[in-house]
Amino acid sequence: MPQLNPSPWFSIFIFSWLVFLTFLPTKVIKHTFPHDPLPQPAGLMDPQPWTWPWT
């Protein structure tokens, strides 16, 4: 039964985790959003009261 021999499967397991831990975090960190919202000062916001049609 080849499944009981851990030598090839263990090396594949270690290699795959090395790939995941080296390439994926760098790709995730480099990700940027296309439309980054700009902070606006609170003084420009003038909220209007909501007019409910049934009141």
mmCIF file as gemmi writes it, N, C-alpha and C atoms, coordinates in Angstrom:
data_model
loop_
_atom_site.group_PDB
_atom_site.id
_atom_site.type_symbol
_atom_site.label_atom_id
_atom_site.label_alt_id
_atom_site.label_comp_id
_atom_site.label_asym_id
_atom_site.label_entity_id
_atom_site.label_seq_id
_atom_site.pdbx_PDB_ins_code
_atom_site.Cartn_x
_atom_site.Cartn_y
_atom_site.Cartn_z
_atom_site.occupancy
_atom_site.B_iso_or_equiv
_atom_site.pdbx_formal_charge
_atom_site.auth_seq_id
_atom_site.auth_asym_id
_atom_site.pdbx_PDB_model_num
ATOM 1 N N . MET Axp A 1 ? 0.834 -1.181 0 1 0 ? 1 A 1
ATOM 2 C CA . MET Axp A 1 ? 0 0 0 1 0 ? 1 A 1
ATOM 3 C C . MET Axp A 1 ? 0.883 1.25 0 1 0 ? 1 A 1
ATOM 4 N N . PRO Axp A 2 ? 0.898 2.015 -1.043 1 0 ? 2 A 1
ATOM 5 C CA . PRO Axp A 2 ? 1.788 3.183 -1.094 1 0 ? 2 A 1
ATOM 6 C C . PRO Axp A 2 ? 1.358 4.326 -0.186 1 0 ? 2 A 1
ATOM 7 N N . GLN Axp A 3 ? 0.11 4.323 0.262 1 0 ? 3 A 1
ATOM 8 C CA . GLN Axp A 3 ? -0.332 5.409 1.126 1 0 ? 3 A 1
ATOM 9 C C . GLN Axp A 3 ? 0.362 5.376 2.489 1 0 ? 3 A 1
ATOM 10 N N . LEU Axp A 4 ? 0.853 4.225 2.875 1 0 ? 4 A 1
ATOM 11 C CA . LEU Axp A 4 ? 1.488 4.104 4.18 1 0 ? 4 A 1
ATOM 12 C C . LEU Axp A 4 ? 2.935 4.572 4.171 1 0 ? 4 A 1
ATOM 13 N N . ASN Axp A 5 ? 3.508 4.755 3.004 1 0 ? 5 A 1
ATOM 14 C CA . ASN Axp A 5 ? 4.873 5.241 2.918 1 0 ? 5 A 1
ATOM 15 C C . ASN Axp A 5 ? 4.85 6.772 2.961 1 0 ? 5 A 1
ATOM 16 N N . PRO Axp A 6 ? 5.28 7.388 4.058 1 0 ? 6 A 1
ATOM 17 C CA . PRO Axp A 6 ? 5.132 8.835 4.185 1 0 ? 6 A 1
ATOM 18 C C . PRO Axp A 6 ? 6.188 9.652 3.45 1 0 ? 6 A 1
ATOM 19 N N . SER Axp A 7 ? 7.23 9.032 2.937 1 0 ? 7 A 1
ATOM 20 C CA . SER Axp A 7 ? 8.317 9.846 2.388 1 0 ? 7 A 1
ATOM 21 C C . SER Axp A 7 ? 7.907 10.68 1.168 1 0 ? 7 A 1
ATOM 22 N N . PRO Axp A 8 ? 7.247 10.161 0.134 1 0 ? 8 A 1
ATOM 23 C CA . PRO Axp A 8 ? 6.918 11.076 -0.974 1 0 ? 8 A 1
ATOM 24 C C . PRO Axp A 8 ? 5.799 12.048 -0.612 1 0 ? 8 A 1
ATOM 25 N N . TRP Axp A 9 ? 4.823 11.609 0.185 1 0 ? 9 A 1
ATOM 26 C CA . TRP Axp A 9 ? 3.687 12.465 0.492 1 0 ? 9 A 1
ATOM 27 C C . TRP Axp A 9 ? 4.059 13.572 1.465 1 0 ? 9 A 1
ATOM 28 N N . PHE Axp A 10 ? 4.952 13.267 2.36 1 0 ? 10 A 1
ATOM 29 C CA . PHE Axp A 10 ? 5.378 14.287 3.303 1 0 ? 10 A 1
ATOM 30 C C . PHE Axp A 10 ? 6.164 15.39 2.598 1 0 ? 10 A 1
ATOM 31 N N . SER Axp A 11 ? 7.016 15.02 1.676 1 0 ? 11 A 1
ATOM 32 C CA . SER Axp A 11 ? 7.775 16.04 0.936 1 0 ? 11 A 1
ATOM 33 C C . SER Axp A 11 ? 6.852 16.886 0.058 1 0 ? 11 A 1
ATOM 34 N N . ILE Axp A 12 ? 5.839 16.274 -0.545 1 0 ? 12 A 1
ATOM 35 C CA . ILE Axp A 12 ? 4.859 17.037 -1.326 1 0 ? 12 A 1
ATOM 36 C C . ILE Axp A 12 ? 4.083 17.977 -0.41 1 0 ? 12 A 1
ATOM 37 N N . PHE Axp A 13 ? 3.705 17.508 0.743 1 0 ? 13 A 1
ATOM 38 C CA . PHE Axp A 13 ? 2.996 18.329 1.715 1 0 ? 13 A 1
ATOM 39 C C . PHE Axp A 13 ? 3.832 19.539 2.134 1 0 ? 13 A 1
ATOM 40 N N . ILE Axp A 14 ? 5.091 19.309 2.468 1 0 ? 14 A 1
ATOM 41 C CA . ILE Axp A 14 ? 5.977 20.4 2.905 1 0 ? 14 A 1
ATOM 42 C C . ILE Axp A 14 ? 6.211 21.383 1.764 1 0 ? 14 A 1
ATOM 43 N N . PHE Axp A 15 ? 6.44 20.877 0.568 1 0 ? 15 A 1
ATOM 44 C CA . PHE Axp A 15 ? 6.684 21.761 -0.572 1 0 ? 15 A 1
ATOM 45 C C . PHE Axp A 15 ? 5.452 22.606 -0.892 1 0 ? 15 A 1
ATOM 46 N N . SER Axp A 16 ? 4.286 22.012 -0.845 1 0 ? 16 A 1
ATOM 47 C CA . SER Axp A 16 ? 3.078 22.776 -1.136 1 0 ? 16 A 1
ATOM 48 C C . SER Axp A 16 ? 2.852 23.861 -0.081 1 0 ? 16 A 1
ATOM 49 N N . TRP Axp A 17 ? 3.113 23.585 1.187 1 0 ? 17 A 1
ATOM 50 C CA . TRP Axp A 17 ? 2.949 24.612 2.216 1 0 ? 17 A 1
ATOM 51 C C . TRP Axp A 17 ? 4.004 25.701 2.084 1 0 ? 17 A 1
ATOM 52 N N . LEU Axp A 18 ? 5.196 25.34 1.642 1 0 ? 18 A 1
ATOM 53 C CA . LEU Axp A 18 ? 6.206 26.365 1.401 1 0 ? 18 A 1
ATOM 54 C C . LEU Axp A 18 ? 5.778 27.296 0.277 1 0 ? 18 A 1
ATOM 55 N N . VAL Axp A 19 ? 5.179 26.731 -0.749 1 0 ? 19 A 1
ATOM 56 C CA . VAL Axp A 19 ? 4.679 27.558 -1.844 1 0 ? 19 A 1
ATOM 57 C C . VAL Axp A 19 ? 3.561 28.457 -1.342 1 0 ? 19 A 1
ATOM 58 N N . PHE Axp A 20 ? 2.633 27.915 -0.588 1 0 ? 20 A 1
ATOM 59 C CA . PHE Axp A 20 ? 1.53 28.715 -0.064 1 0 ? 20 A 1
ATOM 60 C C . PHE Axp A 20 ? 2.021 29.834 0.845 1 0 ? 20 A 1
ATOM 61 N N . LEU Axp A 21 ? 2.996 29.545 1.676 1 0 ? 21 A 1
ATOM 62 C CA . LEU Axp A 21 ? 3.448 30.532 2.649 1 0 ? 21 A 1
ATOM 63 C C . LEU Axp A 21 ? 4.419 31.553 2.075 1 0 ? 21 A 1
ATOM 64 N N . THR Axp A 22 ? 4.957 31.315 0.879 1 0 ? 22 A 1
ATOM 65 C CA . THR Axp A 22 ? 5.871 32.298 0.301 1 0 ? 22 A 1
ATOM 66 C C . THR Axp A 22 ? 5.207 33.153 -0.767 1 0 ? 22 A 1
ATOM 67 N N . PHE Axp A 23 ? 4.347 32.597 -1.591 1 0 ? 23 A 1
ATOM 68 C CA . PHE Axp A 23 ? 3.781 33.357 -2.697 1 0 ? 23 A 1
ATOM 69 C C . PHE Axp A 23 ? 2.434 33.983 -2.381 1 0 ? 23 A 1
ATOM 70 N N . LEU Axp A 24 ? 1.589 33.292 -1.694 1 0 ? 24 A 1
ATOM 71 C CA . LEU Axp A 24 ? 0.255 33.83 -1.455 1 0 ? 24 A 1
ATOM 72 C C . LEU Axp A 24 ? 0.229 35.051 -0.542 1 0 ? 24 A 1
ATOM 73 N N . PRO Axp A 25 ? 0.959 35.096 0.558 1 0 ? 25 A 1
ATOM 74 C CA . PRO Axp A 25 ? 0.904 36.314 1.378 1 0 ? 25 A 1
ATOM 75 C C . PRO Axp A 25 ? 1.408 37.547 0.632 1 0 ? 25 A 1
ATOM 76 N N . THR Axp A 26 ? 2.422 37.394 -0.22 1 0 ? 26 A 1
ATOM 77 C CA . THR Axp A 26 ? 2.91 38.555 -0.961 1 0 ? 26 A 1
ATOM 78 C C . THR Axp A 26 ? 1.87 39.028 -1.969 1 0 ? 26 A 1
ATOM 79 N N . LYS Axp A 27 ? 1.148 38.105 -2.583 1 0 ? 27 A 1
ATOM 80 C CA . LYS Axp A 27 ? 0.106 38.508 -3.518 1 0 ? 27 A 1
ATOM 81 C C . LYS Axp A 27 ? -1.058 39.178 -2.79 1 0 ? 27 A 1
ATOM 82 N N . VAL Axp A 28 ? -1.393 38.687 -1.608 1 0 ? 28 A 1
ATOM 83 C CA . VAL Axp A 28 ? -2.497 39.276 -0.854 1 0 ? 28 A 1
ATOM 84 C C . VAL Axp A 28 ? -2.115 40.659 -0.335 1 0 ? 28 A 1
ATOM 85 N N . ILE Axp A 29 ? -0.883 40.83 0.098 1 0 ? 29 A 1
ATOM 86 C CA . ILE Axp A 29 ? -0.448 42.12 0.627 1 0 ? 29 A 1
ATOM 87 C C . ILE Axp A 29 ? -0.38 43.167 -0.489 1 0 ? 29 A 1
ATOM 88 N N . LYS Axp A 30 ? -0.004 42.767 -1.698 1 0 ? 30 A 1
ATOM 89 C CA . LYS Axp A 30 ? 0.104 43.716 -2.815 1 0 ? 30 A 1
ATOM 90 C C . LYS Axp A 30 ? -1.243 44.11 -3.386 1 0 ? 30 A 1
ATOM 91 N N . HIS Axp A 31 ? -2.309 43.462 -2.963 1 0 ? 31 A 1
ATOM 92 C CA . HIS Axp A 31 ? -3.63 43.767 -3.504 1 0 ? 31 A 1
ATOM 93 C C . HIS Axp A 31 ? -4.068 45.157 -3.07 1 0 ? 31 A 1
ATOM 94 N N . THR Axp A 32 ? -4.538 45.948 -4.022 1 0 ? 32 A 1
ATOM 95 C CA . THR Axp A 32 ? -5.074 47.263 -3.718 1 0 ? 32 A 1
ATOM 96 C C . THR Axp A 32 ? -6.476 47.372 -4.288 1 0 ? 32 A 1
ATOM 97 N N . PHE Axp A 33 ? -7.275 48.164 -3.664 1 0 ? 33 A 1
ATOM 98 C CA . PHE Axp A 33 ? -8.627 48.369 -4.14 1 0 ? 33 A 1
ATOM 99 C C . PHE Axp A 33 ? -8.613 49.415 -5.251 1 0 ? 33 A 1
ATOM 100 N N . PRO Axp A 34 ? -9.42 49.258 -6.264 1 0 ? 34 A 1
ATOM 101 C CA . PRO Axp A 34 ? -9.37 50.213 -7.378 1 0 ? 34 A 1
ATOM 102 C C . PRO Axp A 34 ? -9.846 51.613 -7.02 1 0 ? 34 A 1
ATOM 103 N N . HIS Axp A 35 ? -10.793 51.741 -6.118 1 0 ? 35 A 1
ATOM 104 C CA . HIS Axp A 35 ? -11.321 53.042 -5.746 1 0 ? 35 A 1
ATOM 105 C C . HIS Axp A 35 ? -11.194 53.215 -4.238 1 0 ? 35 A 1
ATOM 106 N N . ASP Axp A 36 ? -10.04 53.693 -3.835 1 0 ? 36 A 1
ATOM 107 C CA . ASP Axp A 36 ? -9.798 53.894 -2.411 1 0 ? 36 A 1
ATOM 108 C C . ASP Axp A 36 ? -10.55 55.152 -1.977 1 0 ? 36 A 1
ATOM 109 N N . PRO Axp A 37 ? -11.439 55.064 -0.987 1 0 ? 37 A 1
ATOM 110 C CA . PRO Axp A 37 ? -12.208 56.248 -0.586 1 0 ? 37 A 1
ATOM 111 C C . PRO Axp A 37 ? -11.319 57.291 0.079 1 0 ? 37 A 1
ATOM 112 N N . LEU Axp A 38 ? -11.594 58.541 -0.232 1 0 ? 38 A 1
ATOM 113 C CA . LEU Axp A 38 ? -10.841 59.629 0.374 1 0 ? 38 A 1
ATOM 114 C C . LEU Axp A 38 ? -11.548 60.108 1.633 1 0 ? 38 A 1
ATOM 115 N N . PRO Axp A 39 ? -10.813 60.395 2.683 1 0 ? 39 A 1
ATOM 116 C CA . PRO Axp A 39 ? -11.455 60.894 3.901 1 0 ? 39 A 1
ATOM 117 C C . PRO Axp A 39 ? -11.965 62.315 3.677 1 0 ? 39 A 1
ATOM 118 N N . GLN Axp A 40 ? -13.155 62.587 4.151 1 0 ? 40 A 1
ATOM 119 C CA . GLN Axp A 40 ? -13.742 63.911 4.029 1 0 ? 40 A 1
ATOM 120 C C . GLN Axp A 40 ? -13.926 64.511 5.416 1 0 ? 40 A 1
ATOM 121 N N . PRO Axp A 41 ? -13.737 65.807 5.53 1 0 ? 41 A 1
ATOM 122 C CA . PRO Axp A 41 ? -13.929 66.431 6.845 1 0 ? 41 A 1
ATOM 123 C C . PRO Axp A 41 ? -15.399 66.386 7.263 1 0 ? 41 A 1
ATOM 124 N N . ALA Axp A 42 ? -15.613 66.324 8.549 1 0 ? 42 A 1
ATOM 125 C CA . ALA Axp A 42 ? -16.97 66.182 9.069 1 0 ? 42 A 1
ATOM 126 C C . ALA Axp A 42 ? -17.791 67.452 8.896 1 0 ? 42 A 1
ATOM 127 N N . GLY Axp A 43 ? -17.168 68.606 8.687 1 0 ? 43 A 1
ATOM 128 C CA . GLY Axp A 43 ? -17.891 69.857 8.558 1 0 ? 43 A 1
ATOM 129 C C . GLY Axp A 43 ? -18.66 69.963 7.246 1 0 ? 43 A 1
ATOM 130 N N . LEU Axp A 44 ? -18.27 69.241 6.217 1 0 ? 44 A 1
ATOM 131 C CA . LEU Axp A 44 ? -18.937 69.326 4.928 1 0 ? 44 A 1
ATOM 132 C C . LEU Axp A 44 ? -20.239 68.532 4.88 1 0 ? 44 A 1
ATOM 133 N N . MET Axp A 45 ? -20.415 67.641 5.789 1 0 ? 45 A 1
ATOM 134 C CA . MET Axp A 45 ? -21.605 66.8 5.777 1 0 ? 45 A 1
ATOM 135 C C . MET Axp A 45 ? -22.755 67.554 6.44 1 0 ? 45 A 1
ATOM 136 N N . ASP Axp A 46 ? -23.851 67.724 5.726 1 0 ? 46 A 1
ATOM 137 C CA . ASP Axp A 46 ? -25.023 68.402 6.257 1 0 ? 46 A 1
ATOM 138 C C . ASP Axp A 46 ? -26.207 67.443 6.146 1 0 ? 46 A 1
ATOM 139 N N . PRO Axp A 47 ? -26.464 66.646 7.169 1 0 ? 47 A 1
ATOM 140 C CA . PRO Axp A 47 ? -27.542 65.666 7.056 1 0 ? 47 A 1
ATOM 141 C C . PRO Axp A 47 ? -28.91 66.33 7.032 1 0 ? 47 A 1
ATOM 142 N N . GLN Axp A 48 ? -29.764 65.84 6.171 1 0 ? 48 A 1
ATOM 143 C CA . GLN Axp A 48 ? -31.132 66.33 6.069 1 0 ? 48 A 1
ATOM 144 C C . GLN Axp A 48 ? -32.062 65.343 6.778 1 0 ? 48 A 1
ATOM 145 N N . PRO Axp A 49 ? -33.093 65.839 7.442 1 0 ? 49 A 1
ATOM 146 C CA . PRO Axp A 49 ? -34.025 64.901 8.1 1 0 ? 49 A 1
ATOM 147 C C . PRO Axp A 49 ? -34.803 64.113 7.046 1 0 ? 49 A 1
ATOM 148 N N . TRP Axp A 50 ? -35.1 62.888 7.387 1 0 ? 50 A 1
ATOM 149 C CA . TRP Axp A 50 ? -35.833 62.006 6.49 1 0 ? 50 A 1
ATOM 150 C C . TRP Axp A 50 ? -37.321 62.297 6.618 1 0 ? 50 A 1
ATOM 151 N N . THR Axp A 51 ? -37.977 62.494 5.479 1 0 ? 51 A 1
ATOM 152 C CA . THR Axp A 51 ? -39.418 62.736 5.519 1 0 ? 51 A 1
ATOM 153 C C . THR Axp A 51 ? -40.122 61.438 5.201 1 0 ? 51 A 1
ATOM 154 N N . TRP Axp A 52 ? -40.842 60.907 6.181 1 0 ? 52 A 1
ATOM 155 C CA . TRP Axp A 52 ? -41.544 59.661 5.98 1 0 ? 52 A 1
ATOM 156 C C . TRP Axp A 52 ? -42.89 59.938 5.308 1 0 ? 52 A 1
ATOM 157 N N . PRO Axp A 53 ? -43.232 59.199 4.261 1 0 ? 53 A 1
ATOM 158 C CA . PRO Axp A 53 ? -44.465 59.484 3.53 1 0 ? 53 A 1
ATOM 159 C C . PRO Axp A 53 ? -45.736 59.14 4.323 1 0 ? 53 A 1
ATOM 160 N N . TRP Axp A 54 ? -45.692 58.288 5.319 1 0 ? 54 A 1
ATOM 161 C CA . TRP Axp A 54 ? -46.915 57.873 6.026 1 0 ? 54 A 1
ATOM 162 C C . TRP Axp A 54 ? -47.135 58.621 7.324 1 0 ? 54 A 1
ATOM 163 N N . THR Axp A 55 ? -46.312 59.624 7.645 1 0 ? 55 A 1
ATOM 164 C CA . THR Axp A 55 ? -46.536 60.372 8.89 1 0 ? 55 A 1
ATOM 165 C C . THR Axp A 55 ? -47.157 61.714 8.64 1 0 ? 55 A 1
